[in-house]
Short mmCIF file of N, CA and C in Angstrom, two decimals:
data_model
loop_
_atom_site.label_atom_id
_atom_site.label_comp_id
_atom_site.label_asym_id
_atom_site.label_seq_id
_atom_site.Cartn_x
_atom_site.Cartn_y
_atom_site.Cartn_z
N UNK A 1 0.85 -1.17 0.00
CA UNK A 1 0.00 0.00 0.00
C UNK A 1 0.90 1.23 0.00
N UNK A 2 0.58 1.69 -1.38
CA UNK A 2 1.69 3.02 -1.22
C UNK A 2 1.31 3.95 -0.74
N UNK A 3 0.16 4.51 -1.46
CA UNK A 3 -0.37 5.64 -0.54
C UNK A 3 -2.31 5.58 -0.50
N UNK A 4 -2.75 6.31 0.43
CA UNK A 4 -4.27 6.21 0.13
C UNK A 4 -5.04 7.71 0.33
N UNK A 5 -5.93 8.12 -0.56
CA UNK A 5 -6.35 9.04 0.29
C UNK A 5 -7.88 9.14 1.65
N UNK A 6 -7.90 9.49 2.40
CA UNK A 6 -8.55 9.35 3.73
C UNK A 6 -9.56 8.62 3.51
N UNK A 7 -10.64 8.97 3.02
CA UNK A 7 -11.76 8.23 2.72
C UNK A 7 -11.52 6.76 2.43
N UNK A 8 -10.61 6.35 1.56
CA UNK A 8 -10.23 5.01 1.20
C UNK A 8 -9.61 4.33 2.64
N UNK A 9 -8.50 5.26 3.30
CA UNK A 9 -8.42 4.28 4.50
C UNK A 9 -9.03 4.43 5.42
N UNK A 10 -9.77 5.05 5.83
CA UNK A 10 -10.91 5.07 6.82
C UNK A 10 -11.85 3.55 6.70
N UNK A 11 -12.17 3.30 5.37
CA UNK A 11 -12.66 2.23 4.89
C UNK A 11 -11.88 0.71 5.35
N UNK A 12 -10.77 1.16 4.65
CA UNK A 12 -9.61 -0.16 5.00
C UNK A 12 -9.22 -0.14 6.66
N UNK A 13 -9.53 0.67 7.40
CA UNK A 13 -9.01 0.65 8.67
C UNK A 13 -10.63 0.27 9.45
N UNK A 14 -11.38 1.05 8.74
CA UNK A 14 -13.33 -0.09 9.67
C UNK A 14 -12.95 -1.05 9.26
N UNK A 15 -12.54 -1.70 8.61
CA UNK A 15 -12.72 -3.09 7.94
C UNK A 15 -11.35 -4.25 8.71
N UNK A 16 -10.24 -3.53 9.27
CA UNK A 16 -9.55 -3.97 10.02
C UNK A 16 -8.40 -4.68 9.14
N UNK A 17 -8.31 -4.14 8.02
CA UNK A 17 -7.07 -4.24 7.11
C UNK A 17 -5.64 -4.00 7.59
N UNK A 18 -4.77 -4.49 8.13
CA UNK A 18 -3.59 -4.94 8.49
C UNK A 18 -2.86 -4.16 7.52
N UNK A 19 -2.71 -4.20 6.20
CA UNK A 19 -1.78 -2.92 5.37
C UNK A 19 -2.32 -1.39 5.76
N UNK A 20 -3.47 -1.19 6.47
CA UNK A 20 -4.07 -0.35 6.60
C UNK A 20 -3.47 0.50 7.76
N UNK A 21 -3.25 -0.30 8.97
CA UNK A 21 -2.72 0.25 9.87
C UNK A 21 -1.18 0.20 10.10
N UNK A 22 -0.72 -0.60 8.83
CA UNK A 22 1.19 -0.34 9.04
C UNK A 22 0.87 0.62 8.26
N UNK A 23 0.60 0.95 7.33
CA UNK A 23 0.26 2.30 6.51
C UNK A 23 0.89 3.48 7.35
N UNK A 24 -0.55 3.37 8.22
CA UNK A 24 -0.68 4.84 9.02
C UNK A 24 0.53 5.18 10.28
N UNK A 25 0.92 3.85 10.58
CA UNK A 25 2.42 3.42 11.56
C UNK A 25 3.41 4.30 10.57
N UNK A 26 3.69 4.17 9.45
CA UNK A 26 4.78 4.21 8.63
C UNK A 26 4.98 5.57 8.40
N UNK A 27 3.73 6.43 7.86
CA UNK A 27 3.45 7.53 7.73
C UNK A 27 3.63 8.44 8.78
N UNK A 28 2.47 8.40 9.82
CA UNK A 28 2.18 9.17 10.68
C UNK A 28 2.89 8.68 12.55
N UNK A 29 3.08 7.79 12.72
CA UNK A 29 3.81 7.82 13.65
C UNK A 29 5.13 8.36 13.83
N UNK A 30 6.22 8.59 12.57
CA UNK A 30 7.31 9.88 13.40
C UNK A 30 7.25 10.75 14.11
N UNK A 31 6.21 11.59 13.05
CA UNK A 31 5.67 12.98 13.95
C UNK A 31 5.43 12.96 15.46
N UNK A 32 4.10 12.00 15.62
CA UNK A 32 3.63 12.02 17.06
C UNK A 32 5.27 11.24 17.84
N UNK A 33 5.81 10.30 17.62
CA UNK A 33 7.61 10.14 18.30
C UNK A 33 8.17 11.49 18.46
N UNK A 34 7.79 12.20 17.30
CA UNK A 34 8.80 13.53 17.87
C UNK A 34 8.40 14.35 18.36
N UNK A 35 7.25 14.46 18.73
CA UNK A 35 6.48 15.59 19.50
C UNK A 35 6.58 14.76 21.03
N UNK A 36 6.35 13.51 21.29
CA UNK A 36 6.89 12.71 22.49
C UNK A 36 8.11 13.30 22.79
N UNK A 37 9.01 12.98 22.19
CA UNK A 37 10.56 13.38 22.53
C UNK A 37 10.75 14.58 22.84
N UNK A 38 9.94 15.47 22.16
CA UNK A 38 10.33 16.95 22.14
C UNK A 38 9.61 17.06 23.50
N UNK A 39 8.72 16.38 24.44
CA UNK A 39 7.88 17.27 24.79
C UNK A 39 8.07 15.88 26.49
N UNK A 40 9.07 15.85 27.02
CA UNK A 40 9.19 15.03 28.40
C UNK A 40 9.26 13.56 28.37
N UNK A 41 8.93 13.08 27.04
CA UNK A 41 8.96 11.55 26.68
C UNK A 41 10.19 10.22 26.48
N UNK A 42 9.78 9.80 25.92
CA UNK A 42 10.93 8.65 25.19
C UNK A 42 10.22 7.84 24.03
N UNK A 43 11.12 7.14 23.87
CA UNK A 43 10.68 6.30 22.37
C UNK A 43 9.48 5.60 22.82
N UNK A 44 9.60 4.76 23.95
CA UNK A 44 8.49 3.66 24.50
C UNK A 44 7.40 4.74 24.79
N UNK A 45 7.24 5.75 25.63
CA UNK A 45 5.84 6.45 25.62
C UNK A 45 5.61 6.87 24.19
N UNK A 46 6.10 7.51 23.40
CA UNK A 46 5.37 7.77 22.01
C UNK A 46 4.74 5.89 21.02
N UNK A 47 5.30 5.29 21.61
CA UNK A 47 4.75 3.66 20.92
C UNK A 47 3.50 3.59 21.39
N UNK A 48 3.17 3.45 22.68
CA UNK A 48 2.51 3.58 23.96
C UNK A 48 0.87 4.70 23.42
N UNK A 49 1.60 5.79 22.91
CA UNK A 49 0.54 6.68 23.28
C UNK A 49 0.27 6.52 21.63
N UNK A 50 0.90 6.32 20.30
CA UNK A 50 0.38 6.41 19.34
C UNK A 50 -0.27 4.85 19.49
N UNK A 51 -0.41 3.84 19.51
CA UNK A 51 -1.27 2.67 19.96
C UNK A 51 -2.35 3.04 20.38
N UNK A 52 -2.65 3.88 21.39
CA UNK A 52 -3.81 4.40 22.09
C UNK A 52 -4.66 5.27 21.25
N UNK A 53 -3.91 6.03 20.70
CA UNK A 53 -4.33 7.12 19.56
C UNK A 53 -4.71 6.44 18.49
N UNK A 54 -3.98 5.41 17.98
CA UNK A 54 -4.74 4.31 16.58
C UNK A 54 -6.09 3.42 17.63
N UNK A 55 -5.98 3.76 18.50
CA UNK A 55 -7.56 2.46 19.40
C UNK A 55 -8.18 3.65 19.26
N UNK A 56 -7.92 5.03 19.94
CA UNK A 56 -9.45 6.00 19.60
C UNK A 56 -10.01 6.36 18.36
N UNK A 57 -8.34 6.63 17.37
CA UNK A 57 -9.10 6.88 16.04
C UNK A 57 -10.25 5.97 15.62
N UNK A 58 -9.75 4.44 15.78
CA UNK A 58 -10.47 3.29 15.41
C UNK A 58 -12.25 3.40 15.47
N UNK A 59 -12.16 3.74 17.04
CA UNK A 59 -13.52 3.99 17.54
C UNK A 59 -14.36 5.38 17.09
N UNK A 60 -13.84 6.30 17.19
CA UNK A 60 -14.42 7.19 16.43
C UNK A 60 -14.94 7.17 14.85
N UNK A 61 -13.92 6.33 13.95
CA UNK A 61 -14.19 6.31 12.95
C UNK A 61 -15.43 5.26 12.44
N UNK A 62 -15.30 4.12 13.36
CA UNK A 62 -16.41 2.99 13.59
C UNK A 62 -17.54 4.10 13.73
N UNK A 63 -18.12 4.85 14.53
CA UNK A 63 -19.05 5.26 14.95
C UNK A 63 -19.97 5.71 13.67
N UNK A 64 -20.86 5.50 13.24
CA UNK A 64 -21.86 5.80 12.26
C UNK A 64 -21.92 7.20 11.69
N UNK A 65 -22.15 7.82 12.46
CA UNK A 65 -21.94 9.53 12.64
C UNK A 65 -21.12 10.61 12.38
N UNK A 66 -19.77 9.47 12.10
CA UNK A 66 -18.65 10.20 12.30
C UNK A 66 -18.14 11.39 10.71
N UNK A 67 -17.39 12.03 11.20
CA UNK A 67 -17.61 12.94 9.90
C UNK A 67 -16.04 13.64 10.15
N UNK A 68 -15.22 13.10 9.27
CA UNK A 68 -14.07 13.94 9.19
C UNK A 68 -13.71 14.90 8.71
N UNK A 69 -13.11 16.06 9.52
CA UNK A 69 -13.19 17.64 9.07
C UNK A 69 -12.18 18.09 9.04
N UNK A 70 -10.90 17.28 9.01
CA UNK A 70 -9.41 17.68 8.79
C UNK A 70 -8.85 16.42 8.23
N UNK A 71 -7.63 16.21 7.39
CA UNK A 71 -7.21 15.43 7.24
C UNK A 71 -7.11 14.24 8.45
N UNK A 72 -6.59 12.97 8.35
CA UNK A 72 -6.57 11.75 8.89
C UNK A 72 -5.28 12.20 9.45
N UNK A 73 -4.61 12.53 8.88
CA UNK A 73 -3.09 13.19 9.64
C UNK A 73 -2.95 13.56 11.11
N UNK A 74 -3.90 15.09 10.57
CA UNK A 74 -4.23 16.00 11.43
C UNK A 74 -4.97 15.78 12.60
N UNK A 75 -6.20 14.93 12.75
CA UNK A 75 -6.87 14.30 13.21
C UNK A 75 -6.31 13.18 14.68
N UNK A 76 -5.19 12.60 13.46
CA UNK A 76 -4.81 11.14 14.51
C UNK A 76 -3.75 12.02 15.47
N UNK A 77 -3.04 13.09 15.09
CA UNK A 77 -2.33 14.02 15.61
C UNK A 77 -2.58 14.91 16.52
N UNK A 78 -3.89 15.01 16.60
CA UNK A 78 -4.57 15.57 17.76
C UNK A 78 -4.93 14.97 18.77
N UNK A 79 -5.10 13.97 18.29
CA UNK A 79 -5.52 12.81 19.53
C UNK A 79 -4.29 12.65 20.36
N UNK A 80 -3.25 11.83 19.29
CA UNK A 80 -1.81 11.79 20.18
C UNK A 80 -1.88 12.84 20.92
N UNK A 81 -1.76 14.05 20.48
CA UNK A 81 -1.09 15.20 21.23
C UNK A 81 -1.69 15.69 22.41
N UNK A 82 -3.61 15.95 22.70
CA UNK A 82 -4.34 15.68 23.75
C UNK A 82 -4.00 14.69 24.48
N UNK A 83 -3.79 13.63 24.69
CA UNK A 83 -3.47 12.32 25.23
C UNK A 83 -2.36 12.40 26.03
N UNK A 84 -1.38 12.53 25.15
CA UNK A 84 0.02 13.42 25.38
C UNK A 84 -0.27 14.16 27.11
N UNK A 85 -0.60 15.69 26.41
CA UNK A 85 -0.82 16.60 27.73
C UNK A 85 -1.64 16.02 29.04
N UNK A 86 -2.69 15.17 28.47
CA UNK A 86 -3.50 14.41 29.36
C UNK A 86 -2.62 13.81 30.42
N UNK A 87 -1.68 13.44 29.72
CA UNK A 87 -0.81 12.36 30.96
C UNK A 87 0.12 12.91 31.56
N UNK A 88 0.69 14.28 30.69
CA UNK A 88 2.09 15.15 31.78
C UNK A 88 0.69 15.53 32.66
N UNK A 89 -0.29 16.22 32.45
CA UNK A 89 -0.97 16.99 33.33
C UNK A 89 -1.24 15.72 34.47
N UNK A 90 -1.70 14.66 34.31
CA UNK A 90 -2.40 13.99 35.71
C UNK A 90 -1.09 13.56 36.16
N UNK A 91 0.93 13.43 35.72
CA UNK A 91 1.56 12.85 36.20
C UNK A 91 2.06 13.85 36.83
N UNK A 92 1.45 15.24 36.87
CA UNK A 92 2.32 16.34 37.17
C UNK A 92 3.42 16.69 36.88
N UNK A 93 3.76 16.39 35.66
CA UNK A 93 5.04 16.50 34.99
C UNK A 93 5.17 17.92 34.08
N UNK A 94 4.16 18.24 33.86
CA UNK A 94 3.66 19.81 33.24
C UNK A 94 3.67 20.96 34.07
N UNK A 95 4.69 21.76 34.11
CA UNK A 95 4.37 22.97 34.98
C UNK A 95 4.50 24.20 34.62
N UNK A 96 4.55 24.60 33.06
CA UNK A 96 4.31 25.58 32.49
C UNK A 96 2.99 25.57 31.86
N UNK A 97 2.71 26.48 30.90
CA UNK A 97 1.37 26.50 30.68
C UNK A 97 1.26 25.19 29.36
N UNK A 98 0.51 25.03 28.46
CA UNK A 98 0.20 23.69 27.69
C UNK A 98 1.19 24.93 26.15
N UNK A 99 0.58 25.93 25.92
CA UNK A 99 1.10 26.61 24.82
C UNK A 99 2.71 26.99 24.74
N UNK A 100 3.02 26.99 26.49
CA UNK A 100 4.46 26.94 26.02
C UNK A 100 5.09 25.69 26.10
N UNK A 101 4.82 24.58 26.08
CA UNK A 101 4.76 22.97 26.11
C UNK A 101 5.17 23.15 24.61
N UNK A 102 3.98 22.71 23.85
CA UNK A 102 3.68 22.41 22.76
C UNK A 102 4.95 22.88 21.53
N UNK A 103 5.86 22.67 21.21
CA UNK A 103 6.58 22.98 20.56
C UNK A 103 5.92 23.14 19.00
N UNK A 104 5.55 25.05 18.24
CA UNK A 104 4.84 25.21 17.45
C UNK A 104 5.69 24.12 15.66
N UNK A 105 6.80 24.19 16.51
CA UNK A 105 7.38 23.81 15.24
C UNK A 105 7.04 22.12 14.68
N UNK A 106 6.40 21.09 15.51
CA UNK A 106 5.87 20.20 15.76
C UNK A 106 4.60 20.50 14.84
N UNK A 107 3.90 21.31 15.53
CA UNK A 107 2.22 21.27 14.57
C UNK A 107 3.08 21.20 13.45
N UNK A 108 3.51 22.59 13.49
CA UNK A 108 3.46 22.95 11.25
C UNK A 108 3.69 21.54 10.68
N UNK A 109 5.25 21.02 11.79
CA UNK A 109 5.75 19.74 10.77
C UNK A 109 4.36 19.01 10.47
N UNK A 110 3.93 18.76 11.53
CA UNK A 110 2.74 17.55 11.27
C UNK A 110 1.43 18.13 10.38
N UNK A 111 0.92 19.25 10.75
CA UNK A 111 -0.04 19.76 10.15
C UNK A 111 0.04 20.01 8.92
N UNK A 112 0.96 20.98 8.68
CA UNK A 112 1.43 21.87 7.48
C UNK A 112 2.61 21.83 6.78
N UNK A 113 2.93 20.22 6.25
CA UNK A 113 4.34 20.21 5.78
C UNK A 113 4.46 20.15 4.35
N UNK A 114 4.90 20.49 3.48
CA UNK A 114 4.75 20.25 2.32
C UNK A 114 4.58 19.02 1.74
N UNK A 115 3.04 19.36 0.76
CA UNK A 115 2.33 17.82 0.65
C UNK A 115 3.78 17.15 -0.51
N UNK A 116 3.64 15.89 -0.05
CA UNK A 116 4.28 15.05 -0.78
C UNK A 116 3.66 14.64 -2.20
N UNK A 117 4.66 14.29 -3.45
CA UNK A 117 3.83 13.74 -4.35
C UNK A 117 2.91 13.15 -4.67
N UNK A 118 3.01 12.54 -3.88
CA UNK A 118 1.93 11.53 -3.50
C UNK A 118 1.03 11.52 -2.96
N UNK A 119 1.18 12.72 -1.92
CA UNK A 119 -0.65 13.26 -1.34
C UNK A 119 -0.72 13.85 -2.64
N UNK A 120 -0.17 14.94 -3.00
CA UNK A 120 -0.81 15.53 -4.27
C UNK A 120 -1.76 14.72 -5.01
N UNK A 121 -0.77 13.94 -5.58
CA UNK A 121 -1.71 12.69 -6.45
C UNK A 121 -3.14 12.30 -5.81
N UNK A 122 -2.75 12.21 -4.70
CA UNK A 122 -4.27 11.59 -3.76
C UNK A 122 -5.28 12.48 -3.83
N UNK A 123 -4.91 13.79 -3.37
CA UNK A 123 -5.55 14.91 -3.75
C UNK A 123 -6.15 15.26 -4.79
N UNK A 124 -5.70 14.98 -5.63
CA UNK A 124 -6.23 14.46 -7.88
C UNK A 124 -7.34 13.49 -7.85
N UNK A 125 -6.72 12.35 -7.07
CA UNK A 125 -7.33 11.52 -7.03
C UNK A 125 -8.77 11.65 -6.54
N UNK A 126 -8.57 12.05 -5.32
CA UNK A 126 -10.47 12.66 -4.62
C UNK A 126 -11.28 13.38 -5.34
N UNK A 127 -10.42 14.13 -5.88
CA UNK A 127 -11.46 15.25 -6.66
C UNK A 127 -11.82 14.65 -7.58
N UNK A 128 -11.06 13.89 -8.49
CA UNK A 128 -12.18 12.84 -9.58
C UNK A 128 -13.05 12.25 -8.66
N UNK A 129 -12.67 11.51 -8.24
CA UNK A 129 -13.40 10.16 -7.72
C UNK A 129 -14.89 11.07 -7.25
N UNK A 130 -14.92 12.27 -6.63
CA UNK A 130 -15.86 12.98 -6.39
C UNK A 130 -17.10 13.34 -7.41
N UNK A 131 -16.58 13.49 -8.32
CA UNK A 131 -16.72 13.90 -9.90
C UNK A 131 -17.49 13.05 -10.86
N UNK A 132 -17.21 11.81 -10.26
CA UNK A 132 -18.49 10.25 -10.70
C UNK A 132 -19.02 9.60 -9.63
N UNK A 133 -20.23 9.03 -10.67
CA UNK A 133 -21.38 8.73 -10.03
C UNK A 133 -21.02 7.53 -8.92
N UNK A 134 -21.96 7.55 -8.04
CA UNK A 134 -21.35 6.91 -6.52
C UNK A 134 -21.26 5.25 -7.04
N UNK A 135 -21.95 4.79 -8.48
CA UNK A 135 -21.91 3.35 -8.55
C UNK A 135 -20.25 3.43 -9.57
N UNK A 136 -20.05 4.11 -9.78
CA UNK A 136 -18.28 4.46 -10.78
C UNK A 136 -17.85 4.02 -9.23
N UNK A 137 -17.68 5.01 -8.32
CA UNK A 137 -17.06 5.10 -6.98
C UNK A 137 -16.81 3.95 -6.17
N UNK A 138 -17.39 3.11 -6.53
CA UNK A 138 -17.88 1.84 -5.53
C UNK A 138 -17.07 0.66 -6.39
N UNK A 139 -17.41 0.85 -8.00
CA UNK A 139 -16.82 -0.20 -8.51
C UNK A 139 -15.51 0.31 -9.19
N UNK A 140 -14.73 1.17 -9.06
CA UNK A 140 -13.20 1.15 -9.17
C UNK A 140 -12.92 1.49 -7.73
N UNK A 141 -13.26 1.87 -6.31
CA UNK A 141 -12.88 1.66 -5.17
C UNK A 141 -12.60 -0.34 -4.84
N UNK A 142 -13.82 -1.19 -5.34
CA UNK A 142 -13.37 -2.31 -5.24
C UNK A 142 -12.44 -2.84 -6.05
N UNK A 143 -12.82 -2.41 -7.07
CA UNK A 143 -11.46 -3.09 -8.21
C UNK A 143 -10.17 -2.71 -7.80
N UNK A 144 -9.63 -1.77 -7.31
CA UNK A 144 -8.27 -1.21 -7.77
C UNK A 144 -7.90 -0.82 -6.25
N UNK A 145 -8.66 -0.03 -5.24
CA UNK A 145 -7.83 -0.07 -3.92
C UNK A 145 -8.67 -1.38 -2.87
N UNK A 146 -9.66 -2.33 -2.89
CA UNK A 146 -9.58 -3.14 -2.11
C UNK A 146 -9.75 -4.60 -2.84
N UNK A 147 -9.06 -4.44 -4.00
CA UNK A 147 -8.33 -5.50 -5.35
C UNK A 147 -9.49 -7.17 -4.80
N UNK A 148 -10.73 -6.71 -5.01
CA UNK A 148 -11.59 -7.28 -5.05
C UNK A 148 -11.45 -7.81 -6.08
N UNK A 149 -11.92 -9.15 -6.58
CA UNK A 149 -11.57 -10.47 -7.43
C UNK A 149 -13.41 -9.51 -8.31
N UNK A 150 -13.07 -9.89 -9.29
CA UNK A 150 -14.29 -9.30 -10.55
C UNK A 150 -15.45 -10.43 -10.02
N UNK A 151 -15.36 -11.88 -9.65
CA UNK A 151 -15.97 -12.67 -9.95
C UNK A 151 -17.19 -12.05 -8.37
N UNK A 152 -16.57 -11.93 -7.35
CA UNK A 152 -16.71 -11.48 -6.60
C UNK A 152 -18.18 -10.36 -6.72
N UNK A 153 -17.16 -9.38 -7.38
CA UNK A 153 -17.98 -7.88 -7.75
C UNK A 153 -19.08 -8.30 -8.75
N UNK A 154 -19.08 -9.32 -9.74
CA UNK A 154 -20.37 -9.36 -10.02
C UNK A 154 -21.75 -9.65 -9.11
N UNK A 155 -20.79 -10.68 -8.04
CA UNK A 155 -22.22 -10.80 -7.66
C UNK A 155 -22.70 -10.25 -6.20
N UNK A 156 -21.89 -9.08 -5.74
CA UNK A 156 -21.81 -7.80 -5.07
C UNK A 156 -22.99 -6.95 -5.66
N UNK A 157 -22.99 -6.59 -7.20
CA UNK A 157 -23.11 -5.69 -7.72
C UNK A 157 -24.71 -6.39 -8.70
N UNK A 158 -24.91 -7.35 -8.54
CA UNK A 158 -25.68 -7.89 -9.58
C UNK A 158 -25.91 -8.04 -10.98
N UNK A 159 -24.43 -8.26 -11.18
CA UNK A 159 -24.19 -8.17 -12.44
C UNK A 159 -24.82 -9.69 -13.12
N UNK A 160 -24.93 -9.99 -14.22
CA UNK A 160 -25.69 -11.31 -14.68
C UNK A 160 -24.33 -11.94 -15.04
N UNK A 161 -23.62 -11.41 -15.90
CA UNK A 161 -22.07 -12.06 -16.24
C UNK A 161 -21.08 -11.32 -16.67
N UNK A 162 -19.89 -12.03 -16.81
CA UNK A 162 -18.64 -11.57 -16.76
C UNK A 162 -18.27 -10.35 -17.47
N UNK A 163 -19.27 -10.55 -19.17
CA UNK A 163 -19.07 -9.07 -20.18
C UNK A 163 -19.98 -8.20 -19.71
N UNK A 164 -20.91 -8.37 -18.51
CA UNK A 164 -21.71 -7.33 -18.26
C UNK A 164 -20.55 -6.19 -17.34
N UNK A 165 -19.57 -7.38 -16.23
CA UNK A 165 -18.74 -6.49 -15.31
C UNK A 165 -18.07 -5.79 -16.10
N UNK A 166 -17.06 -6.73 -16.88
CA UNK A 166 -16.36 -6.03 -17.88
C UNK A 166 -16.94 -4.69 -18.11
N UNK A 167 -18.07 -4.44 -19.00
CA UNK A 167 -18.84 -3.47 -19.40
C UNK A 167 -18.81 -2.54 -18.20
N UNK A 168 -19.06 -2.56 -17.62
CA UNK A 168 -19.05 -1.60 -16.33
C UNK A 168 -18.06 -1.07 -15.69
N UNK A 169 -17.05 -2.06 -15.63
CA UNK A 169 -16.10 -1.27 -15.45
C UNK A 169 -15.37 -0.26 -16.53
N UNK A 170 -15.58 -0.72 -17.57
CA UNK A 170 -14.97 0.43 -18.72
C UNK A 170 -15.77 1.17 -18.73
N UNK A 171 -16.94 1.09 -18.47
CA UNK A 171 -17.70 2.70 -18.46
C UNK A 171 -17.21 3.47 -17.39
N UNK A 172 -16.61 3.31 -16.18
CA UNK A 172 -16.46 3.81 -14.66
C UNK A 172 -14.98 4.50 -15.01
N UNK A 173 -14.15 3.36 -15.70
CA UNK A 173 -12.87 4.09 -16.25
C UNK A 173 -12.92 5.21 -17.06
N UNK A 174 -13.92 5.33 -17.81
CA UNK A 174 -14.20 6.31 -18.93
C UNK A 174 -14.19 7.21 -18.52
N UNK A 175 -15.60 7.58 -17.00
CA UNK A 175 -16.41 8.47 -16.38
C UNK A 175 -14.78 9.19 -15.64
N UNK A 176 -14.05 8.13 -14.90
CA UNK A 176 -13.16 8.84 -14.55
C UNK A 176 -12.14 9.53 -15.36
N UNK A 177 -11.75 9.10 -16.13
CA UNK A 177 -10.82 9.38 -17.32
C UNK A 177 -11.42 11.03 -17.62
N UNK A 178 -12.51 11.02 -18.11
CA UNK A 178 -13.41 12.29 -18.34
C UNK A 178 -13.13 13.35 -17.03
N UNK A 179 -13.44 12.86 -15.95
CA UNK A 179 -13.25 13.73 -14.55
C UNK A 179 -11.66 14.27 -14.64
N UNK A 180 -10.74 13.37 -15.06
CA UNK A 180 -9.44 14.06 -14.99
C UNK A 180 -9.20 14.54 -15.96
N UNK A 181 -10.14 14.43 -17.02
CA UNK A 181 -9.56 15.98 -18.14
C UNK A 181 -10.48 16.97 -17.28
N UNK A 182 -11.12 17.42 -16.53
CA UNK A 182 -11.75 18.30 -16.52
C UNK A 182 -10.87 19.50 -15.48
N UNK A 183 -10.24 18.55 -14.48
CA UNK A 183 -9.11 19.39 -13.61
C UNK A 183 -9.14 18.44 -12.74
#
């Protein structure tokens, strides 16, 4: 799994996909390590507290309701970092205020770092995928990021047979193809 954008692993992570969560280990756990380190820790509490932070994301995102309003980044980064203060504050290990704690140079890295190629791309990517119809969405989301077997998706999808999937999926490729000439 090279890269995903949010919506797709939100999906792969309800579903309890194992590439899903080394993913987000691989990616997003430096940051929250170095905001640990920077901020009274060690290597073992940032393991510790991003574990805890992948169990709340988990649950929040499970929840029916749930509605993400910042990147998955940003998000799992907040949690760490609340969690974080949560525990200097009840160990009494905090005795300045939380804002002069917080080392600003930490957010930007994590928040605001220059997107990588590859978010870019992801970023391309959403905005098509946005751009076609939710049955396009559904059947190149199974085909291509949760590499669902066709035989499968026909009868997911109610397809009668094999040149009908076929058929469908080249129309979904099309629809998208079309979305990325458009911008």
């Amino acid at each position: 799994m090279n890269c995903m954008c949010d919506e797709s692993l939100m999906e792969s992570l309800r579903a309890g996909e194992t590439s899903a969560y080394e993913w987000v280990y691989k990616k997003y756990y430096p940051s929250v390590a170095r905001f640990v380190q920077r901020n009274s820790g060690n290597e073992g509490d940032a393991e510790d507290l991003f574990q805890e932070s992948v169990l709340i994301l988990y649950q929040k995102i499970a929840a029916p309701d749930f509605q993400l309003t910042s990147t998955l980044k940003t998000f799992l980064f907040s949690i760490a970092k609340n969690n974080w203060l949560k525990k200097l504050r009840d160990e009494k290990l905090v005795t300045v205020p939380e804002d002069q704690l917080i080392s600003i140079q930490d957010i930007q890295d994590f928040a605001s770092e220059e997107p990588s190629p590859e978010d870019v791309q992801h970023e391309r990517l959403n905005a098509w995928m946005a751009r076609i119809t939710v049955h396009c969405q559904r059947v190149i989301k199974s085909i291509y990021f949760s590499h669902e077997p066709m035989d499968n998706l026909m009868v997911t999808m109610g397809w009668k047979n094999r040149h009908t999937a076929v058929n469908q999926k080249y129309k979904c490729i099309q629809q998208l193809k079309r979305a990325s000439e458009i911008g």
